[in-house]
PDB file of C-alpha atoms in Angstrom:
ATOM      1  CA  MET I  30       2.940  -7.041  -9.805  1.00 37.00           C
ATOM      2  CA  PHE I  31      -0.116  -6.721  -7.647  1.00 36.00           C
ATOM      3  CA  LEU I  32      -0.964 -10.223  -6.479  1.00 36.00           C
ATOM      4  CA  LEU I  33      -4.494 -10.306  -5.126  1.00 39.00           C
ATOM      5  CA  LEU I  34      -4.667 -11.487  -1.558  1.00 38.00           C
ATOM      6  CA  PHE I  35      -6.594 -14.619  -0.743  1.00 36.00           C
ATOM      7  CA  ALA I  36      -7.835 -14.608   2.820  1.00 37.00           C
ATOM      8  CA  ILE I  37     -10.526 -16.195   4.920  1.00 31.00           C
ATOM      9  CA  LEU I  38     -10.484 -13.986   7.977  1.00 33.00           C
ATOM     10  CA  LEU I  39     -13.952 -12.847   9.034  1.00 33.00           C
ATOM     11  CA  HIS I  40     -14.031  -9.323  10.478  1.00 35.00           C
ATOM     12  CA  GLY I  41     -17.764  -8.961  11.009  1.00 34.00           C
ATOM     13  CA  CYS I  42     -18.040  -5.386   9.688  1.00 37.00           C
ATOM     14  CA  SER I  43     -20.251  -6.074   6.663  1.00 40.00           C
ATOM     15  CA  GLY I  44     -23.856  -7.057   6.175  1.00 42.00           C
ATOM     16  CA  PHE I  45     -22.722  -9.362   3.371  1.00 44.00           C
ATOM     17  CA  ALA I  46     -21.802 -13.013   3.810  1.00 43.00           C
ATOM     18  CA  GLN I  47     -18.215 -14.225   3.995  1.00 41.00           C
ATOM     19  CA  PRO I  48     -16.814 -13.590   0.489  1.00 44.00           C
ATOM     20  CA  HIS I  49     -15.586 -16.107  -2.039  1.00 45.00           C
ATOM     21  CA  VAL I  50     -12.611 -14.960  -4.103  1.00 44.00           C
ATOM     22  CA  GLU I  51     -12.070 -16.935  -7.299  1.00 45.00           C
ATOM     23  CA  LYS I  52      -8.722 -17.119  -9.070  1.00 39.00           C
ATOM     24  CA  ALA I  53      -8.330 -13.485 -10.053  1.00 41.00           C
ATOM     25  CA  THR I  54      -6.582 -11.678 -12.863  1.00 37.00           C
ATOM     26  CA  VAL I  55      -3.068 -10.545 -11.970  1.00 35.00           C
ATOM     27  CA  VAL I  56      -2.189  -7.020 -13.115  1.00 37.00           C
ATOM     28  CA  ASP I  57       0.613  -4.565 -12.542  1.00 38.00           C
ATOM     29  CA  GLU I  58       0.211  -0.853 -11.960  1.00 38.00           C
ATOM     30  CA  CYS I  59       0.294  -0.018 -15.663  1.00 39.00           C
ATOM     31  CA  GLY I  60      -0.921  -3.334 -17.060  1.00 40.00           C
ATOM     32  CA  GLU I  61      -4.361  -4.236 -18.338  1.00 53.00           C
ATOM     33  CA  PRO I  62      -6.514  -7.068 -16.950  1.00 70.00           C
ATOM     34  CA  THR I  63      -6.314  -9.908 -19.437  1.00 65.00           C
ATOM     35  CA  THR I  64     -10.027 -10.717 -19.169  1.00 72.00           C
ATOM     36  CA  LEU I  65     -13.138  -9.187 -17.704  1.00 87.00           C
ATOM     37  CA  VAL I  66     -16.258 -11.244 -18.113  1.00 87.00           C
ATOM     38  CA  ASP I  67     -19.710  -9.687 -18.372  1.00 92.00           C
ATOM     39  CA  VAL I  68     -21.545  -9.292 -15.084  1.00 96.00           C
ATOM     40  CA  PRO I  69     -22.517 -12.883 -14.216  1.00 95.00           C
ATOM     41  CA  ALA I  70     -26.163 -13.830 -13.821  1.00 96.00           C
ATOM     42  CA  GLY I  71     -27.374 -12.962 -10.335  1.00 97.00           C
ATOM     43  CA  TYR I  72     -24.529 -10.535  -9.611  1.00 98.00           C
ATOM     44  CA  ARG I  73     -24.048  -6.784  -9.305  1.00 98.00           C
ATOM     45  CA  ARG I  74     -20.714  -5.166 -10.192  1.00 98.00           C
ATOM     46  CA  LEU I  75     -18.930  -2.212  -8.625  1.00 98.00           C
ATOM     47  CA  PHE I  76     -15.947  -0.388 -10.078  1.00 98.00           C
ATOM     48  CA  LEU I  77     -14.021   1.318  -7.273  1.00 98.00           C
ATOM     49  CA  VAL I  78     -12.042   4.309  -8.523  1.00 98.00           C
ATOM     50  CA  ARG I  79      -9.575   6.225  -6.410  1.00 98.00           C
ATOM     51  CA  HIS I  80      -9.130   9.941  -7.189  1.00 98.00           C
ATOM     52  CA  GLY I  81      -5.997  11.181  -8.948  1.00 98.00           C
ATOM     53  CA  GLU I  82      -2.873  12.770  -7.523  1.00 97.00           C
ATOM     54  CA  VAL I  83      -3.494  15.772  -5.245  1.00 97.00           C
ATOM     55  CA  ILE I  84      -1.548  18.897  -4.347  1.00 96.00           C
ATOM     56  CA  ASN I  85      -0.323  18.023  -0.874  1.00 94.00           C
ATOM     57  CA  PRO I  86      -1.116  20.984   1.427  1.00 93.00           C
ATOM     58  CA  GLY I  87       2.296  20.623   3.069  1.00 93.00           C
ATOM     59  CA  GLY I  88       4.157  21.264  -0.179  1.00 90.00           C
ATOM     60  CA  ASP I  89       7.593  19.636   0.037  1.00 88.00           C
ATOM     61  CA  ARG I  90       6.673  18.537   3.552  1.00 90.00           C
ATOM     62  CA  PRO I  91       4.175  15.698   2.928  1.00 91.00           C
ATOM     63  CA  VAL I  92       1.466  15.957   5.558  1.00 96.00           C
ATOM     64  CA  TYR I  93      -1.683  13.978   6.297  1.00 96.00           C
ATOM     65  CA  TYR I  94      -4.855  15.669   5.085  1.00 97.00           C
ATOM     66  CA  GLY I  95      -7.536  12.988   5.411  1.00 97.00           C
ATOM     67  CA  CYS I  96     -11.000  14.381   4.729  1.00 98.00           C
ATOM     68  CA  GLN I  97      -9.800  17.936   4.055  1.00 97.00           C
ATOM     69  CA  ASP I  98     -10.909  19.135   0.621  1.00 98.00           C
ATOM     70  CA  VAL I  99      -7.517  19.299  -1.100  1.00 97.00           C
ATOM     71  CA  GLN I 100      -7.287  19.875  -4.838  1.00 97.00           C
ATOM     72  CA  LEU I 101      -6.153  17.587  -7.633  1.00 98.00           C
ATOM     73  CA  SER I 102      -2.877  18.401  -9.357  1.00 97.00           C
ATOM     74  CA  ASN I 103      -2.771  18.800 -13.144  1.00 97.00           C
ATOM     75  CA  LEU I 104      -1.478  15.239 -13.323  1.00 97.00           C
ATOM     76  CA  GLY I 105      -4.257  14.093 -10.997  1.00 97.00           C
ATOM     77  CA  GLU I 106      -6.897  15.503 -13.335  1.00 98.00           C
ATOM     78  CA  LYS I 107      -5.301  13.728 -16.292  1.00 97.00           C
ATOM     79  CA  GLU I 108      -5.197  10.480 -14.315  1.00 98.00           C
ATOM     80  CA  ALA I 109      -8.890  10.817 -13.460  1.00 98.00           C
ATOM     81  CA  ILE I 110      -9.735  11.385 -17.129  1.00 98.00           C
ATOM     82  CA  ALA I 111      -7.757   8.267 -18.089  1.00 97.00           C
ATOM     83  CA  ALA I 112      -9.726   6.199 -15.569  1.00 97.00           C
ATOM     84  CA  ALA I 113     -13.003   7.650 -16.835  1.00 98.00           C
ATOM     85  CA  SER I 114     -12.033   6.854 -20.408  1.00 96.00           C
ATOM     86  CA  PHE I 115     -11.422   3.218 -19.471  1.00 95.00           C
ATOM     87  CA  LEU I 116     -14.874   3.034 -17.878  1.00 96.00           C
ATOM     88  CA  SER I 117     -16.533   4.534 -20.966  1.00 95.00           C
ATOM     89  CA  SER I 118     -16.712   1.034 -22.447  1.00 92.00           C
ATOM     90  CA  HIS I 119     -18.791  -0.142 -19.472  1.00 95.00           C
ATOM     91  CA  ASN I 120     -22.473   0.771 -19.269  1.00 96.00           C
ATOM     92  CA  LEU I 121     -22.864   2.084 -15.713  1.00 98.00           C
ATOM     93  CA  GLN I 122     -26.243   2.304 -14.052  1.00 98.00           C
ATOM     94  CA  CYS I 123     -25.034   4.572 -11.222  1.00 98.00           C
ATOM     95  CA  VAL I 124     -21.997   6.796 -10.711  1.00 98.00           C
ATOM     96  CA  ALA I 125     -21.378   7.663  -7.067  1.00 98.00           C
ATOM     97  CA  SER I 126     -18.840   9.895  -5.382  1.00 98.00           C
ATOM     98  CA  SER I 127     -17.466  11.129  -2.125  1.00 98.00           C
ATOM     99  CA  PRO I 128     -18.565  14.724  -1.461  1.00 98.00           C
ATOM    100  CA  LEU I 129     -14.937  15.912  -1.681  1.00 98.00           C
ATOM    101  CA  SER I 130     -13.991  17.798  -4.849  1.00 98.00           C
ATOM    102  CA  ARG I 131     -11.054  15.553  -5.773  1.00 98.00           C
ATOM    103  CA  ALA I 132     -13.463  12.608  -6.068  1.00 98.00           C
ATOM    104  CA  ARG I 133     -16.334  14.595  -7.602  1.00 98.00           C
ATOM    105  CA  PHE I 134     -14.065  15.678 -10.467  1.00 98.00           C
ATOM    106  CA  GLY I 135     -13.413  12.048 -11.363  1.00 98.00           C
ATOM    107  CA  ALA I 136     -17.078  11.092 -11.048  1.00 98.00           C
ATOM    108  CA  GLN I 137     -18.097  13.925 -13.381  1.00 98.00           C
ATOM    109  CA  GLU I 138     -15.538  12.743 -15.938  1.00 98.00           C
ATOM    110  CA  VAL I 139     -16.963   9.220 -15.713  1.00 98.00           C
ATOM    111  CA  LEU I 140     -20.492  10.581 -16.260  1.00 97.00           C
ATOM    112  CA  LYS I 141     -19.438  12.594 -19.326  1.00 96.00           C
ATOM    113  CA  ARG I 142     -18.358   9.389 -21.017  1.00 97.00           C
ATOM    114  CA  GLN I 143     -21.509   7.361 -20.358  1.00 96.00           C
ATOM    115  CA  THR I 144     -23.465   7.472 -23.598  1.00 93.00           C
ATOM    116  CA  GLU I 145     -25.950   4.585 -23.529  1.00 93.00           C
ATOM    117  CA  SER I 146     -29.651   5.445 -23.132  1.00 91.00           C
ATOM    118  CA  ASP I 147     -29.833   3.520 -19.853  1.00 92.00           C
ATOM    119  CA  SER I 148     -26.518   4.789 -18.472  1.00 93.00           C
ATOM    120  CA  ALA I 149     -26.178   6.964 -15.387  1.00 93.00           C
ATOM    121  CA  ASP I 150     -27.075  10.614 -16.007  1.00 91.00           C
ATOM    122  CA  GLU I 151     -26.447  12.119 -12.578  1.00 95.00           C
ATOM    123  CA  MET I 152     -23.859  11.795  -9.844  1.00 97.00           C
ATOM    124  CA  LEU I 153     -24.890  10.270  -6.523  1.00 98.00           C
ATOM    125  CA  CYS I 154     -23.075  11.760  -3.532  1.00 98.00           C
ATOM    126  CA  TYR I 155     -22.600   9.656  -0.387  1.00 98.00           C
ATOM    127  CA  GLU I 156     -21.162  11.091   2.827  1.00 98.00           C
ATOM    128  CA  GLY I 157     -20.165   7.550   3.745  1.00 98.00           C
ATOM    129  CA  PHE I 158     -17.557   7.559   0.956  1.00 98.00           C
ATOM    130  CA  THR I 159     -15.695  10.559   2.448  1.00 98.00           C
ATOM    131  CA  GLU I 160     -12.025   9.922   3.193  1.00 98.00           C
ATOM    132  CA  LEU I 161     -10.868   8.922   6.691  1.00 98.00           C
ATOM    133  CA  ASP I 162     -11.022  11.849   9.139  1.00 98.00           C
ATOM    134  CA  ARG I 163      -7.488  12.339  10.466  1.00 98.00           C
ATOM    135  CA  GLY I 164      -8.626  14.932  13.017  1.00 98.00           C
ATOM    136  CA  ALA I 165      -5.743  16.655  14.798  1.00 98.00           C
ATOM    137  CA  TRP I 166      -3.233  14.781  12.641  1.00 97.00           C
ATOM    138  CA  CYS I 167      -4.157  16.843   9.578  1.00 97.00           C
ATOM    139  CA  GLY I 168      -1.216  19.063   8.683  1.00 96.00           C
ATOM    140  CA  LYS I 169       1.310  16.789  10.393  1.00 96.00           C
ATOM    141  CA  THR I 170       3.897  14.485   8.880  1.00 96.00           C
ATOM    142  CA  LYS I 171       4.239  10.839   9.845  1.00 94.00           C
ATOM    143  CA  ALA I 172       7.395  11.702  11.792  1.00 95.00           C
ATOM    144  CA  GLU I 173       5.538  14.392  13.737  1.00 96.00           C
ATOM    145  CA  ILE I 174       2.729  11.985  14.588  1.00 97.00           C
ATOM    146  CA  GLY I 175       5.207   9.294  15.560  1.00 97.00           C
ATOM    147  CA  GLU I 176       5.960   5.855  14.139  1.00 95.00           C
ATOM    148  CA  GLU I 177       4.646   4.063  17.229  1.00 97.00           C
ATOM    149  CA  MET I 178       1.401   6.049  17.247  1.00 97.00           C
ATOM    150  CA  MET I 179       0.843   5.254  13.566  1.00 96.00           C
ATOM    151  CA  ARG I 180       1.560   1.573  14.198  1.00 96.00           C
ATOM    152  CA  ARG I 181      -1.026   1.497  16.987  1.00 97.00           C
ATOM    153  CA  PHE I 182      -3.556   3.315  14.813  1.00 97.00           C
ATOM    154  CA  ASP I 183      -3.094   0.874  11.931  1.00 96.00           C
ATOM    155  CA  ALA I 184      -3.522  -1.978  14.417  1.00 97.00           C
ATOM    156  CA  CYS I 185      -6.918  -0.464  15.376  1.00 97.00           C
ATOM    157  CA  ASP I 186      -5.916   0.532  18.890  1.00 97.00           C
ATOM    158  CA  GLU I 187      -8.849   2.864  19.666  1.00 96.00           C
ATOM    159  CA  SER I 188      -6.713   4.786  22.188  1.00 97.00           C
ATOM    160  CA  ALA I 189      -4.510   5.888  19.257  1.00 98.00           C
ATOM    161  CA  THR I 190      -7.385   7.578  17.394  1.00 98.00           C
ATOM    162  CA  PRO I 191      -6.415  11.230  16.747  1.00 97.00           C
ATOM    163  CA  PRO I 192      -8.439  13.888  18.603  1.00 97.00           C
ATOM    164  CA  GLY I 193     -11.412  14.870  16.463  1.00 98.00           C
ATOM    165  CA  GLY I 194     -10.685  12.016  14.037  1.00 98.00           C
ATOM    166  CA  GLU I 195     -11.965   8.507  13.480  1.00 98.00           C
ATOM    167  CA  SER I 196     -10.602   4.982  13.719  1.00 98.00           C
ATOM    168  CA  TYR I 197     -10.487   2.353  11.002  1.00 98.00           C
ATOM    169  CA  PRO I 198     -13.401   0.386  12.543  1.00 97.00           C
ATOM    170  CA  THR I 199     -15.555   3.539  12.482  1.00 98.00           C
ATOM    171  CA  LEU I 200     -14.548   4.162   8.864  1.00 98.00           C
ATOM    172  CA  VAL I 201     -15.414   0.580   7.920  1.00 98.00           C
ATOM    173  CA  ASP I 202     -18.940   0.867   9.317  1.00 98.00           C
ATOM    174  CA  ARG I 203     -19.870   3.991   7.343  1.00 98.00           C
ATOM    175  CA  VAL I 204     -18.165   2.914   4.102  1.00 98.00           C
ATOM    176  CA  ILE I 205     -19.833  -0.507   4.057  1.00 98.00           C
ATOM    177  CA  ASN I 206     -23.208   1.112   4.778  1.00 98.00           C
ATOM    178  CA  ALA I 207     -22.714   3.470   1.810  1.00 98.00           C
ATOM    179  CA  ARG I 208     -21.569   0.614  -0.402  1.00 98.00           C
ATOM    180  CA  ASP I 209     -24.649  -1.411   0.493  1.00 98.00           C
ATOM    181  CA  GLU I 210     -26.878   1.552  -0.400  1.00 98.00           C
ATOM    182  CA  LEU I 211     -25.180   1.837  -3.784  1.00 98.00           C
ATOM    183  CA  LEU I 212     -25.606  -1.891  -4.398  1.00 98.00           C
ATOM    184  CA  LYS I 213     -29.323  -1.576  -3.612  1.00 97.00           C
ATOM    185  CA  ARG I 214     -29.609   1.079  -6.334  1.00 97.00           C
ATOM    186  CA  THR I 215     -27.819  -1.172  -8.821  1.00 98.00           C
ATOM    187  CA  ASP I 216     -29.997  -3.724 -10.604  1.00 98.00           C
ATOM    188  CA  VAL I 217     -28.947  -7.359 -10.746  1.00 98.00           C
ATOM    189  CA  GLY I 218     -26.858  -7.854 -13.884  1.00 98.00           C
ATOM    190  CA  ARG I 219     -25.747  -4.191 -13.974  1.00 98.00           C
ATOM    191  CA  ALA I 220     -22.602  -2.315 -12.987  1.00 98.00           C
ATOM    192  CA  SER I 221     -22.049   0.936 -11.090  1.00 98.00           C
ATOM    193  CA  ALA I 222     -18.960   2.931 -10.144  1.00 98.00           C
ATOM    194  CA  VAL I 223     -17.869   4.933  -7.123  1.00 98.00           C
ATOM    195  CA  VAL I 224     -15.050   7.478  -7.153  1.00 98.00           C
ATOM    196  CA  SER I 225     -13.588   7.933  -3.695  1.00 98.00           C
ATOM    197  CA  HIS I 226     -10.330   7.665  -1.773  1.00 98.00           C
ATOM    198  CA  LEU I 227      -7.453   5.448  -0.682  1.00 98.00           C
ATOM    199  CA  GLN I 228      -8.840   4.377   2.685  1.00 98.00           C
ATOM    200  CA  VAL I 229     -12.408   4.076   1.382  1.00 98.00           C
ATOM    201  CA  THR I 230     -11.311   1.821  -1.481  1.00 98.00           C
ATOM    202  CA  ARG I 231      -9.192  -0.210   0.925  1.00 98.00           C
ATOM    203  CA  VAL I 232     -12.256  -0.803   3.096  1.00 98.00           C
ATOM    204  CA  MET I 233     -14.361  -2.174   0.238  1.00 98.00           C
ATOM    205  CA  LEU I 234     -11.531  -4.279  -1.170  1.00 97.00           C
ATOM    206  CA  SER I 235     -10.510  -5.697   2.200  1.00 97.00           C
ATOM    207  CA  ASP I 236     -14.143  -6.570   2.907  1.00 96.00           C
ATOM    208  CA  ALA I 237     -14.379  -8.429  -0.420  1.00 96.00           C
ATOM    209  CA  LEU I 238     -11.141 -10.288   0.317  1.00 95.00           C
ATOM    210  CA  GLY I 239     -12.320 -11.216   3.797  1.00 95.00           C
ATOM    211  CA  LEU I 240      -9.430  -9.412   5.479  1.00 96.00           C
ATOM    212  CA  ASP I 241      -9.512  -8.290   9.071  1.00 96.00           C
ATOM    213  CA  VAL I 242      -9.701  -4.532   9.549  1.00 96.00           C
ATOM    214  CA  THR I 243      -6.178  -4.574  11.038  1.00 96.00           C
ATOM    215  CA  GLN I 244      -4.867  -5.628   7.596  1.00 96.00           C
ATOM    216  CA  LEU I 245      -6.566  -2.779   5.754  1.00 94.00           C
ATOM    217  CA  ALA I 246      -3.587  -0.401   5.750  1.00 94.00           C
ATOM    218  CA  GLY I 247      -1.417  -2.906   3.886  1.00 93.00           C
ATOM    219  CA  LEU I 248      -3.436  -2.850   0.645  1.00 95.00           C
ATOM    220  CA  SER I 249      -1.865  -0.991  -2.284  1.00 94.00           C
ATOM    221  CA  ILE I 250      -4.286   1.254  -4.192  1.00 96.00           C
ATOM    222  CA  GLY I 251      -2.730   3.528  -6.826  1.00 96.00           C
ATOM    223  CA  THR I 252      -3.963   7.023  -7.591  1.00 97.00           C
ATOM    224  CA  ALA I 253      -6.808   6.989 -10.157  1.00 97.00           C
ATOM    225  CA  SER I 254      -6.661   3.190 -10.183  1.00 97.00           C
ATOM    226  CA  ILE I 255      -9.679   0.955 -10.714  1.00 97.00           C
ATOM    227  CA  THR I 256     -10.741  -2.080  -8.697  1.00 96.00           C
ATOM    228  CA  CYS I 257     -13.558  -4.351  -9.883  1.00 96.00           C
ATOM    229  CA  ILE I 258     -15.719  -6.478  -7.569  1.00 96.00           C
ATOM    230  CA  ASP I 259     -18.797  -8.586  -8.330  1.00 96.00           C
ATOM    231  CA  TYR I 260     -21.394  -9.230  -5.602  1.00 97.00           C
ATOM    232  CA  ASP I 261     -23.799 -12.195  -5.573  1.00 97.00           C
ATOM    233  CA  SER I 262     -27.274 -10.698  -5.059  1.00 96.00           C
ATOM    234  CA  ALA I 263     -28.495 -13.790  -3.204  1.00 95.00           C
ATOM    235  CA  SER I 264     -25.617 -14.693  -0.900  1.00 94.00           C
ATOM    236  CA  GLY I 265     -23.623 -11.454  -0.791  1.00 90.00           C
ATOM    237  CA  GLU I 266     -20.469 -13.375  -1.711  1.00 93.00           C
ATOM    238  CA  SER I 267     -17.966 -11.333  -3.670  1.00 95.00           C
ATOM    239  CA  VAL I 268     -15.511 -11.984  -6.501  1.00 94.00           C
ATOM    240  CA  VAL I 269     -12.579  -9.600  -6.960  1.00 94.00           C
ATOM    241  CA  ARG I 270     -11.934  -9.361 -10.707  1.00 93.00           C
ATOM    242  CA  PHE I 271      -8.901  -7.080 -10.474  1.00 93.00           C
ATOM    243  CA  GLN I 272      -7.473  -4.454  -8.142  1.00 94.00           C
ATOM    244  CA  SER I 273      -5.594  -1.173  -8.500  1.00 95.00           C
ATOM    245  CA  TYR I 274      -5.498  -1.260 -12.299  1.00 95.00           C
ATOM    246  CA  LYS I 275      -4.225   1.955 -13.923  1.00 92.00           C
ATOM    247  CA  PRO I 276      -5.042   2.375 -17.616  1.00 87.00           C
ATOM    248  CA  GLU I 277      -1.982   2.925 -19.826  1.00 83.00           C
ATOM    249  CA  SER I 278      -2.014   6.645 -20.617  1.00 84.00           C
ATOM    250  CA  GLY I 279       1.606   7.666 -21.006  1.00 90.00           C
ATOM    251  CA  LEU I 280       1.421   9.874 -17.898  1.00 91.00           C
ATOM    252  CA  GLU I 281       4.294  10.352 -15.476  1.00 93.00           C
ATOM    253  CA  LYS I 282       4.222   8.476 -12.170  1.00 92.00           C
ATOM    254  CA  SER I 283       2.176  10.236  -9.528  1.00 93.00           C
ATOM    255  CA  LYS I 284       3.385  11.328  -6.111  1.00 89.00           C
ATOM    256  CA  ASP I 285       1.407   9.447  -3.504  1.00 88.00           C
ATOM    257  CA  GLY I 286       2.490  10.267   0.014  1.00 79.00           C
ATOM    258  CA  ALA I 287       0.635  10.768   3.292  1.00 77.00           C
ATOM    259  CA  ASN I 288      -3.124  11.256   3.071  1.00 83.00           C
TER     260      ASN I 288
END
């Protein structure tokens, strides 16, 4: 079971006020949220969708790939379609994506299933939703990078940032900026969706939960899973409705290693 975290730590990376998290729906990886209310008056809603399973460029040797443009597996495409089908029952004003093809595939599938006259009809691409840049660590396994180096990186030790890559604090800044731009394009009372990546989704969820950036790496986000967050247009407070929900589709379990 994914129990939503309740935290009050202020990390100062967002332009929004300290979030309020109400008692949230508890879901498991293949379960369905028991309730999802309409967008409350004065709020905007974002559905955060992670892309499906990818073909790891290391083959049987799982390597980090970060912002490299790796391809979805056949299963990953099916997962993305299942997520898009779930969102077809929600009238989305905007559908946004990372510029990477594994996210764009999912965003296009979401768009195909939006049929209302006032639904989104084009995909918005935001560079800020690109996956974390692993720099010189791309193509290396966790063992090759080193357990201690990874621990320091996850703890936001800037001296552990890979050459040519970026740190979690740098990632947080650009993701939250992109999220805020998407919220500005979403009318009060409406919902939008963004298809992106593990670390990008973690940033937006951790911000909504009020977690410090050093806790970001501990959040579980399944492949092609959906997280739902409502944002108060006046105060910026956020309500996490559910996290990492995977629609029941009868698909096999995805492989989700280093990324």
